[in-house]
GROMACS .gro file of C-alpha atoms in nm:
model
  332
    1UNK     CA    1   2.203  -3.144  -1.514
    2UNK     CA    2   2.463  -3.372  -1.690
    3UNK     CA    3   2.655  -3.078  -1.869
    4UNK     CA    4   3.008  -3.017  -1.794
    5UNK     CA    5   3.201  -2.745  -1.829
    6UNK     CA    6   3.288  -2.760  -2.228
    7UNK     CA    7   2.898  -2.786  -2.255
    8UNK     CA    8   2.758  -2.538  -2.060
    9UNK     CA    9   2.999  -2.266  -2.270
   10UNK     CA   10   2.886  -2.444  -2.614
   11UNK     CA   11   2.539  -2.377  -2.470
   12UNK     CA   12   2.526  -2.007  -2.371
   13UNK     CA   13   2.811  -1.886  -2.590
   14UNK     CA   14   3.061  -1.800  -2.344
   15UNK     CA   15   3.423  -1.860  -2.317
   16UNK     CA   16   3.514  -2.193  -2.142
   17UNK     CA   17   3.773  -1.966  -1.922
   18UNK     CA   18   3.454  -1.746  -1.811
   19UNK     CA   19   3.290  -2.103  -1.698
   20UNK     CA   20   3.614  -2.258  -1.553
   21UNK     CA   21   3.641  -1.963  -1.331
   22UNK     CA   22   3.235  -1.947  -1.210
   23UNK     CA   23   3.210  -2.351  -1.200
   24UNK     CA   24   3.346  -2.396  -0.839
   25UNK     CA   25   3.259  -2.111  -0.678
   26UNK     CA   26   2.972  -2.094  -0.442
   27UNK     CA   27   2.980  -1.709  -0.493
   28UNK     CA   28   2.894  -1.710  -0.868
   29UNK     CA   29   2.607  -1.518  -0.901
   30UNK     CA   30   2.741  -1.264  -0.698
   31UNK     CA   31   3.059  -1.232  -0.934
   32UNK     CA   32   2.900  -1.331  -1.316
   33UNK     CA   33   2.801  -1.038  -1.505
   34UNK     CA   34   2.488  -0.895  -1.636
   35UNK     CA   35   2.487  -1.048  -2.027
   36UNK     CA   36   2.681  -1.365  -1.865
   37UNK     CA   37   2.412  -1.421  -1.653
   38UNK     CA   38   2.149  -1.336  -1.930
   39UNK     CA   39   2.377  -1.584  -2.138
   40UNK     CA   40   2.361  -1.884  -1.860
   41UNK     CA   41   1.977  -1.807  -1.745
   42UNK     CA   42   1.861  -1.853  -2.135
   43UNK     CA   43   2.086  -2.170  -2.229
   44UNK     CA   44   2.091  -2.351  -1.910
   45UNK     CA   45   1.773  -2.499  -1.726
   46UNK     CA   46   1.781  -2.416  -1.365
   47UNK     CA   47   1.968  -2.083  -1.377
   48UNK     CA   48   1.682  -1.873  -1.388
   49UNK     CA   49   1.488  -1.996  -1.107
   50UNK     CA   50   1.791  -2.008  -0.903
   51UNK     CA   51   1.913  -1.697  -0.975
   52UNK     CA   52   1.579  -1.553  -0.870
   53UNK     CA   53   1.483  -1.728  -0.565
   54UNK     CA   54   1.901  -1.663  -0.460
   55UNK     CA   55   1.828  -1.268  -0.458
   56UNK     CA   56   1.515  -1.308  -0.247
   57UNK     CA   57   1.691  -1.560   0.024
   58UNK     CA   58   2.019  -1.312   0.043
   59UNK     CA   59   1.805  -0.968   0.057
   60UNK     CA   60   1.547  -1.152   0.301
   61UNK     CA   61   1.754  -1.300   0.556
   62UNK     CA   62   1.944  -0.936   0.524
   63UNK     CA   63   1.637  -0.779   0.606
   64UNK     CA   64   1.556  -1.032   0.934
   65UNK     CA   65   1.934  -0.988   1.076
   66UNK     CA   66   1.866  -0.631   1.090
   67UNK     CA   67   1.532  -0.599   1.218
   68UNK     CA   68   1.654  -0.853   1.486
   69UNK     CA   69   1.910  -0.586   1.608
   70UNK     CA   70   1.619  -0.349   1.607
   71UNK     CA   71   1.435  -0.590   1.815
   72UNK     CA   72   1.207  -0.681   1.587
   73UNK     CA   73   1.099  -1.091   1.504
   74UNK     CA   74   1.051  -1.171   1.143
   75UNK     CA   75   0.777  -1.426   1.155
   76UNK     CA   76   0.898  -1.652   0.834
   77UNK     CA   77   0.653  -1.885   0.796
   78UNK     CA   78   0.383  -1.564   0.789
   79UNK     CA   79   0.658  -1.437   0.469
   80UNK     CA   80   0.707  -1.754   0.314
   81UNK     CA   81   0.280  -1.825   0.275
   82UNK     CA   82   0.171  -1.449   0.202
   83UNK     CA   83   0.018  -1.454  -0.128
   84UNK     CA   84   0.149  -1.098  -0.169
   85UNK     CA   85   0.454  -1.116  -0.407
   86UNK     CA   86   0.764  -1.161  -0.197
   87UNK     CA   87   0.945  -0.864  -0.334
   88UNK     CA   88   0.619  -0.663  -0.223
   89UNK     CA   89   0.697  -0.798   0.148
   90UNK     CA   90   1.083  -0.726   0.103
   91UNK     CA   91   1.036  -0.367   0.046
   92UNK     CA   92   0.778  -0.338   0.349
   93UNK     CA   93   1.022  -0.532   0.613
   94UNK     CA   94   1.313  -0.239   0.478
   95UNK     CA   95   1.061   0.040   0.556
   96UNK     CA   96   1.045  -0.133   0.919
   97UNK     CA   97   1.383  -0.090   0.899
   98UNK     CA   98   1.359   0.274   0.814
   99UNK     CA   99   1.083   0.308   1.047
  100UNK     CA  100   1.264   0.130   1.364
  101UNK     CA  101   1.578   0.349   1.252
  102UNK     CA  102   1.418   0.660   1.321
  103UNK     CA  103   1.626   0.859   1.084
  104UNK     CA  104   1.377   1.142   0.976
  105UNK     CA  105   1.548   1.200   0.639
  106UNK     CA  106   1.464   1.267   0.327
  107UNK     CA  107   1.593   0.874   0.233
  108UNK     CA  108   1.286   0.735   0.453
  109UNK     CA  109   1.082   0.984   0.358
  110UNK     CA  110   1.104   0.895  -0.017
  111UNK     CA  111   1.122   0.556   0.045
  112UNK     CA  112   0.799   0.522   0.302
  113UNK     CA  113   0.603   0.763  -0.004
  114UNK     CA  114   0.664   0.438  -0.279
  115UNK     CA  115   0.409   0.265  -0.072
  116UNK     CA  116   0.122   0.462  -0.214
  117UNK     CA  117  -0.067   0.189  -0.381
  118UNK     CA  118  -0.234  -0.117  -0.360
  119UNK     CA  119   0.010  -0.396  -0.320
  120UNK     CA  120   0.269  -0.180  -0.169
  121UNK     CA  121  -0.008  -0.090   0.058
  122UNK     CA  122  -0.118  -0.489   0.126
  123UNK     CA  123   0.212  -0.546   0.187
  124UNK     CA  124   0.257  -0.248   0.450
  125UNK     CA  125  -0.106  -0.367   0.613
  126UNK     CA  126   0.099  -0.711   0.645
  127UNK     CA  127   0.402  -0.570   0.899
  128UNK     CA  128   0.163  -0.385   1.098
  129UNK     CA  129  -0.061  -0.659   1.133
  130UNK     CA  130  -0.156  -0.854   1.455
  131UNK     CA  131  -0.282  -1.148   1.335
  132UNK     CA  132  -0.125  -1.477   1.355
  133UNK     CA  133  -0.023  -1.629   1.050
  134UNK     CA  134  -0.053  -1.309   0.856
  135UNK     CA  135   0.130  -1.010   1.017
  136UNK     CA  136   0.540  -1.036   0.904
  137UNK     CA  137   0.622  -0.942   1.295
  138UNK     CA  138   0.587  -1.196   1.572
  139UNK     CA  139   0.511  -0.830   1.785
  140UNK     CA  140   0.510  -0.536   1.568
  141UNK     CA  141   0.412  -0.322   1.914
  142UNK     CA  142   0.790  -0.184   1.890
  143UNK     CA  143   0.704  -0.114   1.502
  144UNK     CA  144   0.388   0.113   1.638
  145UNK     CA  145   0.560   0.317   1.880
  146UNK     CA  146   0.864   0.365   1.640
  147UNK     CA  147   0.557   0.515   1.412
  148UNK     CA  148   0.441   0.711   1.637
  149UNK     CA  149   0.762   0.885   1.759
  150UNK     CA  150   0.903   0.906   1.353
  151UNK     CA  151   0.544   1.072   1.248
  152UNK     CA  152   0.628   1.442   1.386
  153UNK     CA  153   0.953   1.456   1.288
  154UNK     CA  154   0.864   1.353   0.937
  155UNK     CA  155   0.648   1.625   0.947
  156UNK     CA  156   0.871   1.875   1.000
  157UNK     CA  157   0.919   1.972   0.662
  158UNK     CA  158   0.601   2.061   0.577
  159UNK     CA  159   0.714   2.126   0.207
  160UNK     CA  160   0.848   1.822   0.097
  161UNK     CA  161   0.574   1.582  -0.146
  162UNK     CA  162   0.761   1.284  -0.025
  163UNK     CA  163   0.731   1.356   0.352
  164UNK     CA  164   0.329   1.458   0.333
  165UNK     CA  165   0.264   1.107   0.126
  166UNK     CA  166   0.497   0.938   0.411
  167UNK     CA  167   0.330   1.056   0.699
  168UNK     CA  168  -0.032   0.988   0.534
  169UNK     CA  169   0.096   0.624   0.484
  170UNK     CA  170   0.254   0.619   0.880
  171UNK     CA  171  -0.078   0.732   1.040
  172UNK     CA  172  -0.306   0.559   0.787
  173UNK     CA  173  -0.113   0.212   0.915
  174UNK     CA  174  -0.177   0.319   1.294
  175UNK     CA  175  -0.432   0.401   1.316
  176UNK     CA  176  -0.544   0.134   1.122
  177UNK     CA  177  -0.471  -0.106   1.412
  178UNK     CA  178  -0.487   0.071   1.707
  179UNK     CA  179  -0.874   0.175   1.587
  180UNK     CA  180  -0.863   0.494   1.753
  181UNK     CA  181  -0.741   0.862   1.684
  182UNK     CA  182  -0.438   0.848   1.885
  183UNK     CA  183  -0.316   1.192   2.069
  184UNK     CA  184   0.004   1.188   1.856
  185UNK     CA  185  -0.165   1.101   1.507
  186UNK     CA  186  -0.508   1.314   1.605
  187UNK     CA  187  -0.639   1.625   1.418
  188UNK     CA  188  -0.519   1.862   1.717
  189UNK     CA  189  -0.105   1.794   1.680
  190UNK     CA  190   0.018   2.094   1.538
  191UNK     CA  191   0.125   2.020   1.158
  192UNK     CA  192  -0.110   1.771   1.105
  193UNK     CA  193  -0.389   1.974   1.017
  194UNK     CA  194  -0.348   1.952   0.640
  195UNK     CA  195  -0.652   1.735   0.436
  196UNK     CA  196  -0.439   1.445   0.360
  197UNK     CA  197  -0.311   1.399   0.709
  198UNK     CA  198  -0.647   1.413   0.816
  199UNK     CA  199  -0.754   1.148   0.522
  200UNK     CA  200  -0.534   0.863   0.669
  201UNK     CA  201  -0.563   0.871   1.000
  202UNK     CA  202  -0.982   0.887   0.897
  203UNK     CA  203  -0.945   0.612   0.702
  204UNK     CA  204  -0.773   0.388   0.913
  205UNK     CA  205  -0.975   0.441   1.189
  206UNK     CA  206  -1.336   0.379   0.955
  207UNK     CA  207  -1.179   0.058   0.859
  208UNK     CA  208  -1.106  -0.070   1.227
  209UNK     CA  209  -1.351   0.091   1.420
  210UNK     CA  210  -1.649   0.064   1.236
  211UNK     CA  211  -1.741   0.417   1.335
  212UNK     CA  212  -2.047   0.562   1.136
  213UNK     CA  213  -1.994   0.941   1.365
  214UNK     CA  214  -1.643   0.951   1.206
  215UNK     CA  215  -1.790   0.892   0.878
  216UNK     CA  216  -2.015   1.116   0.887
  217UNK     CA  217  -1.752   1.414   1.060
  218UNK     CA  218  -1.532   1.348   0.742
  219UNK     CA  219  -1.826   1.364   0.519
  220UNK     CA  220  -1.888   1.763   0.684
  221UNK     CA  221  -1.568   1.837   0.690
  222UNK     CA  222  -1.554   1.770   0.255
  223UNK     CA  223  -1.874   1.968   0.215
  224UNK     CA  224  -1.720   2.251   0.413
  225UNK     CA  225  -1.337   2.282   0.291
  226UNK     CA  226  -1.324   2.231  -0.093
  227UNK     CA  227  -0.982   2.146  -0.074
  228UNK     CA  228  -0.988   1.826   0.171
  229UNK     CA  229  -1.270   1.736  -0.137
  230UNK     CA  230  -1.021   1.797  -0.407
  231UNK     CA  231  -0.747   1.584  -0.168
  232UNK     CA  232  -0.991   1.365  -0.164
  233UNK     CA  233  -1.073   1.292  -0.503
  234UNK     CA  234  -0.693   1.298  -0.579
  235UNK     CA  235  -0.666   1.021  -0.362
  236UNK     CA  236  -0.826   0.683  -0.497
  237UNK     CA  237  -0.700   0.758  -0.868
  238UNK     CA  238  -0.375   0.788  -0.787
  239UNK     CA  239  -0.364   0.500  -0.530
  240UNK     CA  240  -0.494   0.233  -0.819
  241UNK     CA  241  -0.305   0.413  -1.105
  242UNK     CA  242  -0.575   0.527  -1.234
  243UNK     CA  243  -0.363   0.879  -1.246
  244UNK     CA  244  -0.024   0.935  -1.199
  245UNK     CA  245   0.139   1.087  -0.861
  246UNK     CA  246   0.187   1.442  -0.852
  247UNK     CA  247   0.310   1.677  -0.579
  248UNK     CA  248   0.046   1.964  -0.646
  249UNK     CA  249  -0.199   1.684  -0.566
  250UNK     CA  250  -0.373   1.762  -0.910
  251UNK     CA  251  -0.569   1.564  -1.196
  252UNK     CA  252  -0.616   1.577  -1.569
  253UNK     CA  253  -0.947   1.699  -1.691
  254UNK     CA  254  -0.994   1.373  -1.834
  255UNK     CA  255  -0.923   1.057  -1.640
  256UNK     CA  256  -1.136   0.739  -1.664
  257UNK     CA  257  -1.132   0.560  -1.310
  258UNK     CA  258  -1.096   0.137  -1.433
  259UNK     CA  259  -0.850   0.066  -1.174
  260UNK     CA  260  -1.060   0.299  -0.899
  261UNK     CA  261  -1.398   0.125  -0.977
  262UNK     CA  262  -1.238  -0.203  -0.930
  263UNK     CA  263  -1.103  -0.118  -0.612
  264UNK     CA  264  -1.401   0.049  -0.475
  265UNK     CA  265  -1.633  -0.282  -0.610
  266UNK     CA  266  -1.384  -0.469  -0.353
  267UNK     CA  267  -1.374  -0.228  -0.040
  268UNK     CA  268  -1.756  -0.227  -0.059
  269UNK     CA  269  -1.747  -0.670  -0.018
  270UNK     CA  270  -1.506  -0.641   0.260
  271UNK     CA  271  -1.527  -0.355   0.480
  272UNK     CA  272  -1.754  -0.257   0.741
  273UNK     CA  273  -2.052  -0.073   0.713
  274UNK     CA  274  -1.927   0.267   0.845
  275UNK     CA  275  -1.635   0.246   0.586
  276UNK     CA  276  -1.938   0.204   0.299
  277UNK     CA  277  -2.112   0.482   0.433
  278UNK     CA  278  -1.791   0.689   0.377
  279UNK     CA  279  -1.791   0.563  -0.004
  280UNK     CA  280  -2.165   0.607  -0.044
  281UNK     CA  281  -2.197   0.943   0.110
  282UNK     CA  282  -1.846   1.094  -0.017
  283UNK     CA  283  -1.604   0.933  -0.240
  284UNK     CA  284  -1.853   0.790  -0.506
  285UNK     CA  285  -2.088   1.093  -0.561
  286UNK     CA  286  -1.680   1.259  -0.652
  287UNK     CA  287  -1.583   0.990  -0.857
  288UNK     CA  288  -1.878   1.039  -1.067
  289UNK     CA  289  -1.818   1.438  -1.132
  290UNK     CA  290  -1.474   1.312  -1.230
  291UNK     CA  291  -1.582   0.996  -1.461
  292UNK     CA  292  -1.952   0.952  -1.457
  293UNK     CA  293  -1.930   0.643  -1.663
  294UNK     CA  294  -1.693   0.474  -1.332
  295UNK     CA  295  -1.461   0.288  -1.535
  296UNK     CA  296  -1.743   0.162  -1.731
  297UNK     CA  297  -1.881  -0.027  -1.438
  298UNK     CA  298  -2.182   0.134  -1.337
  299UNK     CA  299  -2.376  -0.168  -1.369
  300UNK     CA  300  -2.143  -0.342  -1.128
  301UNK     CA  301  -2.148  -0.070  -0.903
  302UNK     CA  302  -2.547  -0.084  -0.882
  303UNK     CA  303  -2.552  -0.464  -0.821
  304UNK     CA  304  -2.282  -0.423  -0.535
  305UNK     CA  305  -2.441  -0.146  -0.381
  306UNK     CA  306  -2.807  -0.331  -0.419
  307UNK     CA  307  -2.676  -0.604  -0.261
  308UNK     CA  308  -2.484  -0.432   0.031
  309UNK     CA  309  -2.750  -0.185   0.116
  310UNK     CA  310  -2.983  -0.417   0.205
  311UNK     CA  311  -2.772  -0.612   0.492
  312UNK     CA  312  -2.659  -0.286   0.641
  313UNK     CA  313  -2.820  -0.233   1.005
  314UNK     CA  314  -2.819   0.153   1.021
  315UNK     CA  315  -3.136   0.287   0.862
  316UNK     CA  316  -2.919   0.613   0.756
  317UNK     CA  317  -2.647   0.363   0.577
  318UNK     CA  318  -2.943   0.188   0.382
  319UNK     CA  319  -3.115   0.551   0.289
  320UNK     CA  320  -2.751   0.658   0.161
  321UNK     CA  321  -2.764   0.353  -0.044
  322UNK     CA  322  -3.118   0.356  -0.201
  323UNK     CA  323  -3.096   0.726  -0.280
  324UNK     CA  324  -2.715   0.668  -0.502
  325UNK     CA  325  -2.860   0.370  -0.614
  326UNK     CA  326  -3.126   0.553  -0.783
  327UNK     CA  327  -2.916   0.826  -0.875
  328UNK     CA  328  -2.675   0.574  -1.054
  329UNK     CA  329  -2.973   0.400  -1.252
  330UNK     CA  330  -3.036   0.738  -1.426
  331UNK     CA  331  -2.705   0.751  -1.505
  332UNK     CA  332  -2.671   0.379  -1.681
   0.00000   0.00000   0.00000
């Protein structure tokens, strides 16, 4: 940049001795302190963006050493184009750490539950993913089977908020891929019998398999147990922010859903008609006890649904459709 020593402490107000003692070592950052840092980042052009893009390299190439050992390939060129936020990715490639680890303690637990939500959630779709060019693992087979054998013994205590959210985030990813209801992630293990078990493994499977049956078993199932509905309606708000987290799985009386309507408006362009049936038939008609103004997008939510109805195949999809169509008009 030009400056020298004398000017870079006339800039950012620190002693020249502070500078002397930074200026030839390559391990600076590591060893300047918080407001000296602050000091250098707001004074001297360059700092900030160093500083910044320095933390990133050292955690990431922390994160691919270690899931090496694990056996796992860190595809970097996938990282380095993702438009999710590279911290985002970060934190997912450390819960395949976690994951690959197999520690079942209350450390992965907690850490595995901050992934309730919609980046952290894009993010964890991203390591589990197959596809070339998106998925952060060259092969993240290793990753699913390392799931698979951590779900149960996550499960073991039954009690713990963190391990319940954990283990819906674990079987929701899964199954996700896989597209079926594997043995070990299925509604007949013992311990996974609770609602929001049940939720993510249905979920996952809707979005990959496209199956309307499933749908339509979940649907029963809500109608049946009033608490898988409450579970249910818990879900989405709390997922987009729309509510905050809480272990008793509750929500205040009064909640509008602006985050949740603009995250259901986007599920029904992208996912498969089964998945809309599921949103049509179930989570919507909720929603609207909850906040029957939707986050003040009703119109939206007409137009989408207008427009989606209409290409669906399945007579029964496009019936579902027409009659909360209708149902929504009366409403706006």
């Amino acid at each position: 940049m030009g400056l020298n020593m004398s000017d870079v402490a006339a800039f950012s107000g620190l002693d020249e001795s502070t500078i002397f003692r930074l200026w030839d070592n390559a391990e600076w950052l590591d060893r300047v302190s918080g407001r000296s840092l602050q000091s250098l980042m707001s004074s001297v052009p360059g700092i900030a963006e160093y500083s910044m893009a320095h933390a990133v390299r050292k955690r990431r190439d922390g994160l691919v050493a270690d899931l090496h050992g694990e056996g796992l390939t860190v595809d970097l060129d996938a990282l380095q184009n993702s438009a999710v936020a590279q911290q985002h990715l970060l934190n997912a490639l450390e819960a395949g750490l976690h994951i690959m680890r197999g520690q079942a303690t209350q450390k992965t637990s907690s850490f595995i539950a901050r992934f309730w939500g919609r980046e952290q959630d894009t993010a964890l779709e991203a390591l589990y993913s197959t596809e070339a060019g998106r998925g952060l693992l060259e092969d993240p087979r290793r990753l699913f089977d390392s799931s698979i054998d951590l779900a149960p013994r996550l499960n073991r205590k039954t009690y713990s908020f963190h391990s319940i959210l954990a283990l819906n985030i674990l079987t929701h990813q899964v199954s996700k891929v896989t597209g079926s209801l594997e043995a070990d992630l299925g509604f007949e293990v013992p311990g996974r019998q609770t609602a929001f078990m049940m939720r993510g493994v249905v979920m996952g499977s809707l979005i990959s398999s496209n199956d309307f049956d499933l749908a339509e078993r979940y649907r029963q199932e809500l109608d049946a147990t009033p608490v898988y509905a409450a579970l249910e309606e818990w879900s989405f708000p709390t997922y987009t922010r729309d509510g905050r987290i809480s272990s008793d799985f509750t929500l205040p009386s009064s909640l509008s859903l602006r985050n949740t309507a603009t995250e259901v408006l986007r599920e029904i362009a992208v996912y498969n008609d089964a998945y809309l049936y599921y949103l049509v038939s179930t989570y919507i008609p909720l929603a609207l006890k909850r906040d029957p103004a939707f986050g003040g997008k009703l119109p939206e939510l007409i137009r989408a649904l207008e427009l989606r109805g209409v290409d669906c195949r399945d007579r029964r999809i496009r019936q579902t459709c027409n009659t909360l169509v209708r149902r929504l008009k009366g409403l706006a």
